[in-house]
Amino acid sequence: MAETRIFTVTGGLGFIGKHFVQRLLADGHYVTNVDLVNYAADRRAAAVFNDFDRYRHIQSDISELPYMPECDYLLNFAAESHVDNSIADSRRFCISNFMGTQRLMELVRAKAPDDRPRFVHISTDEVYGEIADGAHTENDMLHPSNPYSATKAAADMLIYGWGRTYGVNYNIIRMSNNYGMHQYPEKLIPKSSGRMLRGLPALLHGQGRYYRNWLHVEDSVDAILTVIEKGQPNTIYNVNGNYEILNIDVVRKIAAIIGVPEDRAYKLVDDRVGQDIRYSLDSSRLQALGWEPQRNFDTELPKIIEATDYHRFI
Ligand SMILES: NC(=O)c1ccc[n+]([C@@H]2O[C@H](COP(=O)([O-])OP(=O)(O)OC[C@H]3O[C@@H](n4cnc5c(N)ncnc54)[C@H](O)[C@@H]3O)[C@@H](O)[C@H]2O)c1
């Protein structure tokens, strides 16, 4: 994007949001980051961003945001994002993921049509539910399987309604599993590598027999910028990674990099309820705009493990 733009980003201290904010600041844009700073927020990223005059942080729950900052684009990353937490207690998921989206849509539609920011909402492959073979297209029905994906699907539905009823201009971007530098250590890669580096086995649900599709977070950032620059209004874009693999094989790769023998690399634990066997997205709509995933899982994984930092999120 050649011209300087003003962005409001929500959840910009979370894993994907902070990589997006970092790119925007590097490219000379202005960023207002609305982030309530929950357990997954990266305080070290906050310190780096605060050095930019073009950055400001509003510490607020998006579901209670009192006003929409002046901006050209509104990017909604803010969410409770961990499935296990949603199974334990879904209340915060309903508030942040569903009511938070409702609040943002209301703030956008309250503005005069010509003064509204373009609303870009970050969603997930999990809203479609599992698929044994093939890949979901953007026209497929939503079949979420757990409270996290149910609240994400519900938010997507709200957006359709605000688009049709109030003419709010939106894009929904549904992405597969992201990996990259400095992810909160509740997710598979940082949790497993952190445990192995501490001499503990990784913990695997369901015998590790779940397939996930991995998308590098910088490829996600490229995908979002592609949608902003070239996407059609009121259109959904799927973003699939270029690497599908069983969870047990991810953990084996981590063990090989760290040098942990297979018999000490993992422990099989009780299955999660509502677990989906496989997700897969058809991203041909986005690829037609010129986006392709660029990063290679096997090249990136050692760098990510090398950068594992236990204290970052404490
Ligand atoms: N991580 C993935 O693999 C993945 C894949 C597909 C889609 N997504 C979606 O991408 C988005 C970002 O995911 P992530 O992994 O970066 O999440 P994350 O949990 O790492 O970060 C979420 C951030 O949002 C903030 N936040 C949470 N609730 C908030 C609220 N009510 N108001 C303001 N701020 C709030 C948190 O403080 C945190 O900084 C989410 O919407 C998620 O559903 C993630």
mmCIF file with all atom_site columns, N, CA, C and O in Angstrom, residues 23 274-275:
data_model
loop_
_atom_site.group_PDB
_atom_site.id
_atom_site.type_symbol
_atom_site.label_atom_id
_atom_site.label_alt_id
_atom_site.label_comp_id
_atom_site.label_asym_id
_atom_site.label_entity_id
_atom_site.label_seq_id
_atom_site.pdbx_PDB_ins_code
_atom_site.Cartn_x
_atom_site.Cartn_y
_atom_site.Cartn_z
_atom_site.occupancy
_atom_site.B_iso_or_equiv
_atom_site.pdbx_formal_charge
_atom_site.auth_seq_id
_atom_site.auth_comp_id
_atom_site.auth_asym_id
_atom_site.auth_atom_id
_atom_site.pdbx_PDB_model_num
ATOM 1  N N  . ARG A 1 23  ? 4.048   -4.897  10.886 1.00 0.00 ? 23  ARG A N  1
ATOM 2  C CA . ARG A 1 23  ? 4.178   -4.631  9.449  1.00 0.00 ? 23  ARG A CA 1
ATOM 3  C C  . ARG A 1 23  ? 3.639   -3.238  9.108  1.00 0.00 ? 23  ARG A C  1
ATOM 4  O O  . ARG A 1 23  ? 4.248   -2.490  8.327  1.00 0.00 ? 23  ARG A O  1
ATOM 5  N N  . GLY A 1 274 ? -15.408 -32.747 21.418 1.00 0.00 ? 274 GLY A N  1
ATOM 6  C CA . GLY A 1 274 ? -15.732 -31.896 20.259 1.00 0.00 ? 274 GLY A CA 1
ATOM 7  C C  . GLY A 1 274 ? -14.580 -31.683 19.305 1.00 0.00 ? 274 GLY A C  1
ATOM 8  O O  . GLY A 1 274 ? -14.588 -30.740 18.512 1.00 0.00 ? 274 GLY A O  1
ATOM 9  N N  . GLN A 1 275 ? -13.560 -32.549 19.352 1.00 0.00 ? 275 GLN A N  1
ATOM 10 C CA . GLN A 1 275 ? -12.368 -32.336 18.528 1.00 0.00 ? 275 GLN A CA 1
ATOM 11 C C  . GLN A 1 275 ? -12.649 -32.654 17.051 1.00 0.00 ? 275 GLN A C  1
ATOM 12 O O  . GLN A 1 275 ? -13.293 -33.662 16.742 1.00 0.00 ? 275 GLN A O  1
#
